[in-house]
Amino acid sequence: MSGSTRDAVLTVSGLRRSFGGVRAVDGVDLSIAPGEFVSIIGPNGSGKSTTVNLISGVLKPDAGEILVRGKRLRPGRPEAAAAAGLARTFQNGRVFGGMTVRENVDVGLQTTLHAARPLRGLADIPVLRWVSLLAEVAVALAPTPGVRAERRAAAARIDAQLARFEERLTPRADQSAYTLSYANRRRTEIARALASEPQLLLLDEPAAGMNQAETAEIGRQLADLKAQGQTILLVEHKMELIHQLSDRVLVLDEGRVIAEGAPDAVLADPRVIEAYLGRSRAGKAVIDA
């Protein structure tokens, strides 16, 4: 692992999750330093997406600990992960088809709102959750100056994220997401995740289903994010992106970490080649980056 627990944006220790008799994630350790771009690779079924789902709270681990900036994250609570500064995209892109592109991106801002969610701390207390909801309804119906200022700031942040994708999203800001091309839906999902200015951006195969030109474009945009200091955890099958962007690569096979290090060294590791190609084909092959 890289970096200390105190300084790391994310620290994962002994993460485990089984489904029936299958151990999908088996003792994964991971640490990501501020501004670091870390990629997780591995053959199909190796546990990559399950690891991201555990970190982001979509799934609850059977064992292990997840720390964000040294603070323990409540397991299996996606809202807690979001509040701690984690934002993600999904392997199978998820946008709200009946909402506009702008409204989809606005969803990503919800964890950053204060004036519009005046009692949001009560949302974690079941018997008082309704008080938080009533307070939000009240300020929505009769917005205070603070709420109006917050909305103006949110609109500017939405425009900034749409502009990141230039002509792809900005001209379509008020179109329903279901009318978008597949690639633009993926871009909308990334813009939504970035709207909260996350401590850690988790991307689960953002280039899946994209053609070569679209993949190259998303690669340039991720490179810009990296240059701006965004901390990123990427799951991806396209090795050109892994090689181009990663500071460090973690390789999973059957839920376990089998290699970790710089891209060139990892992609030439015999254990990694064997995991992808099988022992009989591995030989002296090198994974094509």
PDB file of C-alpha atoms in Angstrom, residues 121-266:
ATOM      1  CA  GLY A 121     -27.915  15.522  10.469  1.00  0.00           C
ATOM      2  CA  LEU A 122     -31.233  14.142  11.724  1.00  0.00           C
ATOM      3  CA  ALA A 123     -31.639  12.000   8.598  1.00  0.00           C
ATOM      4  CA  ASP A 124     -29.475   9.294  10.224  1.00  0.00           C
ATOM      5  CA  ILE A 125     -31.848   9.013  13.198  1.00  0.00           C
ATOM      6  CA  PRO A 126     -34.862   6.920  12.135  1.00  0.00           C
ATOM      7  CA  VAL A 127     -37.370   8.428  14.543  1.00  0.00           C
ATOM      8  CA  LEU A 128     -36.351  11.984  13.591  1.00  0.00           C
ATOM      9  CA  ARG A 129     -35.856  11.503   9.853  1.00  0.00           C
ATOM     10  CA  TRP A 130     -39.254  13.069   9.138  1.00  0.00           C
ATOM     11  CA  VAL A 131     -38.155  16.282  10.833  1.00  0.00           C
ATOM     12  CA  SER A 132     -35.283  16.590   8.367  1.00  0.00           C
ATOM     13  CA  LEU A 133     -37.626  15.976   5.428  1.00  0.00           C
ATOM     14  CA  LEU A 134     -40.138  18.563   6.642  1.00  0.00           C
ATOM     15  CA  ALA A 135     -37.377  21.136   7.048  1.00  0.00           C
ATOM     16  CA  GLU A 136     -36.244  20.545   3.462  1.00  0.00           C
ATOM     17  CA  VAL A 137     -39.803  20.892   2.165  1.00  0.00           C
ATOM     18  CA  ALA A 138     -40.225  24.131   4.110  1.00  0.00           C
ATOM     19  CA  VAL A 139     -37.149  25.837   2.686  1.00  0.00           C
ATOM     20  CA  ALA A 140     -38.007  24.558  -0.802  1.00  0.00           C
ATOM     21  CA  LEU A 141     -41.439  26.217  -0.601  1.00  0.00           C
ATOM     22  CA  ALA A 142     -40.156  29.400   1.049  1.00  0.00           C
ATOM     23  CA  PRO A 143     -36.445  29.684   0.187  1.00  0.00           C
ATOM     24  CA  THR A 144     -34.328  31.821   2.469  1.00  0.00           C
ATOM     25  CA  PRO A 145     -31.606  34.146   1.110  1.00  0.00           C
ATOM     26  CA  GLY A 146     -29.111  31.443   2.009  1.00  0.00           C
ATOM     27  CA  VAL A 147     -30.989  28.859  -0.041  1.00  0.00           C
ATOM     28  CA  ARG A 148     -31.175  31.218  -3.045  1.00  0.00           C
ATOM     29  CA  ALA A 149     -27.441  31.932  -2.823  1.00  0.00           C
ATOM     30  CA  GLU A 150     -26.737  28.220  -2.576  1.00  0.00           C
ATOM     31  CA  ARG A 151     -28.849  27.547  -5.663  1.00  0.00           C
ATOM     32  CA  ARG A 152     -26.937  30.175  -7.659  1.00  0.00           C
ATOM     33  CA  ALA A 153     -23.640  28.621  -6.618  1.00  0.00           C
ATOM     34  CA  ALA A 154     -24.954  25.161  -7.508  1.00  0.00           C
ATOM     35  CA  ALA A 155     -26.011  26.358 -10.977  1.00  0.00           C
ATOM     36  CA  ALA A 156     -22.504  27.672 -11.594  1.00  0.00           C
ATOM     37  CA  ARG A 157     -20.974  24.369 -10.509  1.00  0.00           C
ATOM     38  CA  ILE A 158     -23.310  22.433 -12.796  1.00  0.00           C
ATOM     39  CA  ASP A 159     -22.351  24.651 -15.743  1.00  0.00           C
ATOM     40  CA  ALA A 160     -18.666  24.102 -14.961  1.00  0.00           C
ATOM     41  CA  GLN A 161     -19.048  20.329 -15.036  1.00  0.00           C
ATOM     42  CA  LEU A 162     -21.055  20.390 -18.258  1.00  0.00           C
ATOM     43  CA  ALA A 163     -18.399  22.622 -19.822  1.00  0.00           C
ATOM     44  CA  ARG A 164     -15.786  19.989 -18.986  1.00  0.00           C
ATOM     45  CA  PHE A 165     -17.370  17.910 -21.749  1.00  0.00           C
ATOM     46  CA  GLU A 166     -17.746  20.913 -24.052  1.00  0.00           C
ATOM     47  CA  GLU A 167     -20.075  20.408 -27.012  1.00  0.00           C
ATOM     48  CA  ARG A 168     -20.979  16.926 -25.819  1.00  0.00           C
ATOM     49  CA  LEU A 169     -23.142  18.046 -22.907  1.00  0.00           C
ATOM     50  CA  THR A 170     -23.508  21.839 -22.721  1.00  0.00           C
ATOM     51  CA  PRO A 171     -25.832  22.138 -25.756  1.00  0.00           C
ATOM     52  CA  ARG A 172     -27.861  19.219 -24.388  1.00  0.00           C
ATOM     53  CA  ALA A 173     -28.145  20.507 -20.807  1.00  0.00           C
ATOM     54  CA  ASP A 174     -31.930  20.810 -20.948  1.00  0.00           C
ATOM     55  CA  GLN A 175     -32.573  17.615 -22.884  1.00  0.00           C
ATOM     56  CA  SER A 176     -33.912  14.513 -21.149  1.00  0.00           C
ATOM     57  CA  ALA A 177     -31.158  12.002 -20.444  1.00  0.00           C
ATOM     58  CA  TYR A 178     -33.023   9.215 -22.235  1.00  0.00           C
ATOM     59  CA  THR A 179     -32.483  11.074 -25.530  1.00  0.00           C
ATOM     60  CA  LEU A 180     -28.697  11.007 -25.180  1.00  0.00           C
ATOM     61  CA  SER A 181     -26.288   8.694 -26.947  1.00  0.00           C
ATOM     62  CA  TYR A 182     -24.703   5.970 -24.854  1.00  0.00           C
ATOM     63  CA  ALA A 183     -21.400   7.871 -24.621  1.00  0.00           C
ATOM     64  CA  ASN A 184     -23.131  11.081 -23.512  1.00  0.00           C
ATOM     65  CA  ARG A 185     -25.008   9.210 -20.808  1.00  0.00           C
ATOM     66  CA  ARG A 186     -21.647   8.011 -19.485  1.00  0.00           C
ATOM     67  CA  ARG A 187     -20.329  11.569 -19.631  1.00  0.00           C
ATOM     68  CA  THR A 188     -23.396  12.812 -17.746  1.00  0.00           C
ATOM     69  CA  GLU A 189     -22.760  10.235 -15.036  1.00  0.00           C
ATOM     70  CA  ILE A 190     -19.152  11.372 -14.664  1.00  0.00           C
ATOM     71  CA  ALA A 191     -20.239  15.032 -14.529  1.00  0.00           C
ATOM     72  CA  ARG A 192     -22.745  14.143 -11.802  1.00  0.00           C
ATOM     73  CA  ALA A 193     -20.054  12.399  -9.759  1.00  0.00           C
ATOM     74  CA  LEU A 194     -17.695  15.364 -10.135  1.00  0.00           C
ATOM     75  CA  ALA A 195     -20.315  17.942  -9.147  1.00  0.00           C
ATOM     76  CA  SER A 196     -19.744  17.290  -5.460  1.00  0.00           C
ATOM     77  CA  GLU A 197     -15.989  17.926  -5.849  1.00  0.00           C
ATOM     78  CA  PRO A 198     -15.280  14.545  -4.261  1.00  0.00           C
ATOM     79  CA  GLN A 199     -12.324  13.579  -2.138  1.00  0.00           C
ATOM     80  CA  LEU A 200     -12.181  10.367  -4.175  1.00  0.00           C
ATOM     81  CA  LEU A 201     -13.722   9.668  -7.570  1.00  0.00           C
ATOM     82  CA  LEU A 202     -14.492   5.985  -8.192  1.00  0.00           C
ATOM     83  CA  LEU A 203     -14.952   5.092 -11.863  1.00  0.00           C
ATOM     84  CA  ASP A 204     -16.219   1.630 -12.742  1.00  0.00           C
ATOM     85  CA  GLU A 205     -15.374   1.003 -16.416  1.00  0.00           C
ATOM     86  CA  PRO A 206     -16.229   4.516 -17.656  1.00  0.00           C
ATOM     87  CA  ALA A 207     -15.118   3.671 -21.209  1.00  0.00           C
ATOM     88  CA  ALA A 208     -17.129   0.444 -21.468  1.00  0.00           C
ATOM     89  CA  GLY A 209     -19.035   0.327 -24.745  1.00  0.00           C
ATOM     90  CA  MET A 210     -17.180   3.318 -26.199  1.00  0.00           C
ATOM     91  CA  ASN A 211     -15.427   3.205 -29.553  1.00  0.00           C
ATOM     92  CA  GLN A 212     -11.765   4.043 -30.035  1.00  0.00           C
ATOM     93  CA  ALA A 213     -12.309   7.767 -30.559  1.00  0.00           C
ATOM     94  CA  GLU A 214     -14.641   8.043 -27.563  1.00  0.00           C
ATOM     95  CA  THR A 215     -12.174   6.105 -25.424  1.00  0.00           C
ATOM     96  CA  ALA A 216      -9.358   8.445 -26.427  1.00  0.00           C
ATOM     97  CA  GLU A 217     -11.540  11.441 -25.557  1.00  0.00           C
ATOM     98  CA  ILE A 218     -12.456  10.106 -22.115  1.00  0.00           C
ATOM     99  CA  GLY A 219      -8.765   9.355 -21.584  1.00  0.00           C
ATOM    100  CA  ARG A 220      -7.858  12.987 -22.229  1.00  0.00           C
ATOM    101  CA  GLN A 221     -10.557  14.176 -19.838  1.00  0.00           C
ATOM    102  CA  LEU A 222      -9.362  11.819 -17.100  1.00  0.00           C
ATOM    103  CA  ALA A 223      -5.793  12.999 -17.718  1.00  0.00           C
ATOM    104  CA  ASP A 224      -7.000  16.593 -17.188  1.00  0.00           C
ATOM    105  CA  LEU A 225      -8.645  15.576 -13.908  1.00  0.00           C
ATOM    106  CA  LYS A 226      -5.425  13.898 -12.809  1.00  0.00           C
ATOM    107  CA  ALA A 227      -3.439  17.032 -13.679  1.00  0.00           C
ATOM    108  CA  GLN A 228      -5.856  19.062 -11.543  1.00  0.00           C
ATOM    109  CA  GLY A 229      -5.074  16.850  -8.549  1.00  0.00           C
ATOM    110  CA  GLN A 230      -8.254  14.772  -8.447  1.00  0.00           C
ATOM    111  CA  THR A 231      -7.774  11.516  -6.545  1.00  0.00           C
ATOM    112  CA  ILE A 232      -9.150   8.660  -8.653  1.00  0.00           C
ATOM    113  CA  LEU A 233      -9.766   4.926  -8.332  1.00  0.00           C
ATOM    114  CA  LEU A 234     -10.433   3.405 -11.754  1.00  0.00           C
ATOM    115  CA  VAL A 235     -11.705  -0.029 -12.721  1.00  0.00           C
ATOM    116  CA  GLU A 236     -11.138  -0.608 -16.410  1.00  0.00           C
ATOM    117  CA  HIS A 237     -10.501  -3.321 -18.991  1.00  0.00           C
ATOM    118  CA  LYS A 238      -8.998  -1.049 -21.642  1.00  0.00           C
ATOM    119  CA  MET A 239      -5.287  -1.341 -21.067  1.00  0.00           C
ATOM    120  CA  GLU A 240      -4.425   1.785 -23.045  1.00  0.00           C
ATOM    121  CA  LEU A 241      -6.200   3.851 -20.388  1.00  0.00           C
ATOM    122  CA  ILE A 242      -4.571   1.922 -17.550  1.00  0.00           C
ATOM    123  CA  HIS A 243      -1.117   2.433 -19.031  1.00  0.00           C
ATOM    124  CA  GLN A 244      -1.713   6.088 -19.907  1.00  0.00           C
ATOM    125  CA  LEU A 245      -3.223   7.259 -16.620  1.00  0.00           C
ATOM    126  CA  SER A 246      -2.231   5.075 -13.682  1.00  0.00           C
ATOM    127  CA  ASP A 247       0.323   5.947 -11.056  1.00  0.00           C
ATOM    128  CA  ARG A 248      -0.203   2.497  -9.597  1.00  0.00           C
ATOM    129  CA  VAL A 249      -2.085  -0.632 -10.621  1.00  0.00           C
ATOM    130  CA  LEU A 250      -3.684  -3.241  -8.369  1.00  0.00           C
ATOM    131  CA  VAL A 251      -4.421  -6.626  -9.947  1.00  0.00           C
ATOM    132  CA  LEU A 252      -7.144  -8.904  -8.591  1.00  0.00           C
ATOM    133  CA  ASP A 253      -7.716 -12.550  -9.374  1.00  0.00           C
ATOM    134  CA  GLU A 254     -10.369 -14.617  -7.610  1.00  0.00           C
ATOM    135  CA  GLY A 255     -10.857 -11.788  -5.139  1.00  0.00           C
ATOM    136  CA  ARG A 256      -7.213 -11.553  -4.087  1.00  0.00           C
ATOM    137  CA  VAL A 257      -4.475  -9.051  -4.874  1.00  0.00           C
ATOM    138  CA  ILE A 258      -1.878 -10.866  -6.976  1.00  0.00           C
ATOM    139  CA  ALA A 259       0.244  -7.874  -8.040  1.00  0.00           C
ATOM    140  CA  GLU A 260       0.626  -4.174  -7.334  1.00  0.00           C
ATOM    141  CA  GLY A 261       2.928  -1.495  -8.688  1.00  0.00           C
ATOM    142  CA  ALA A 262       3.740   0.714 -11.652  1.00  0.00           C
ATOM    143  CA  PRO A 263       1.829  -0.078 -14.863  1.00  0.00           C
ATOM    144  CA  ASP A 264       4.786  -1.320 -16.917  1.00  0.00           C
ATOM    145  CA  ALA A 265       5.966  -3.697 -14.207  1.00  0.00           C
ATOM    146  CA  VAL A 266       2.487  -5.000 -13.401  1.00  0.00           C
TER     147      VAL A 266
END
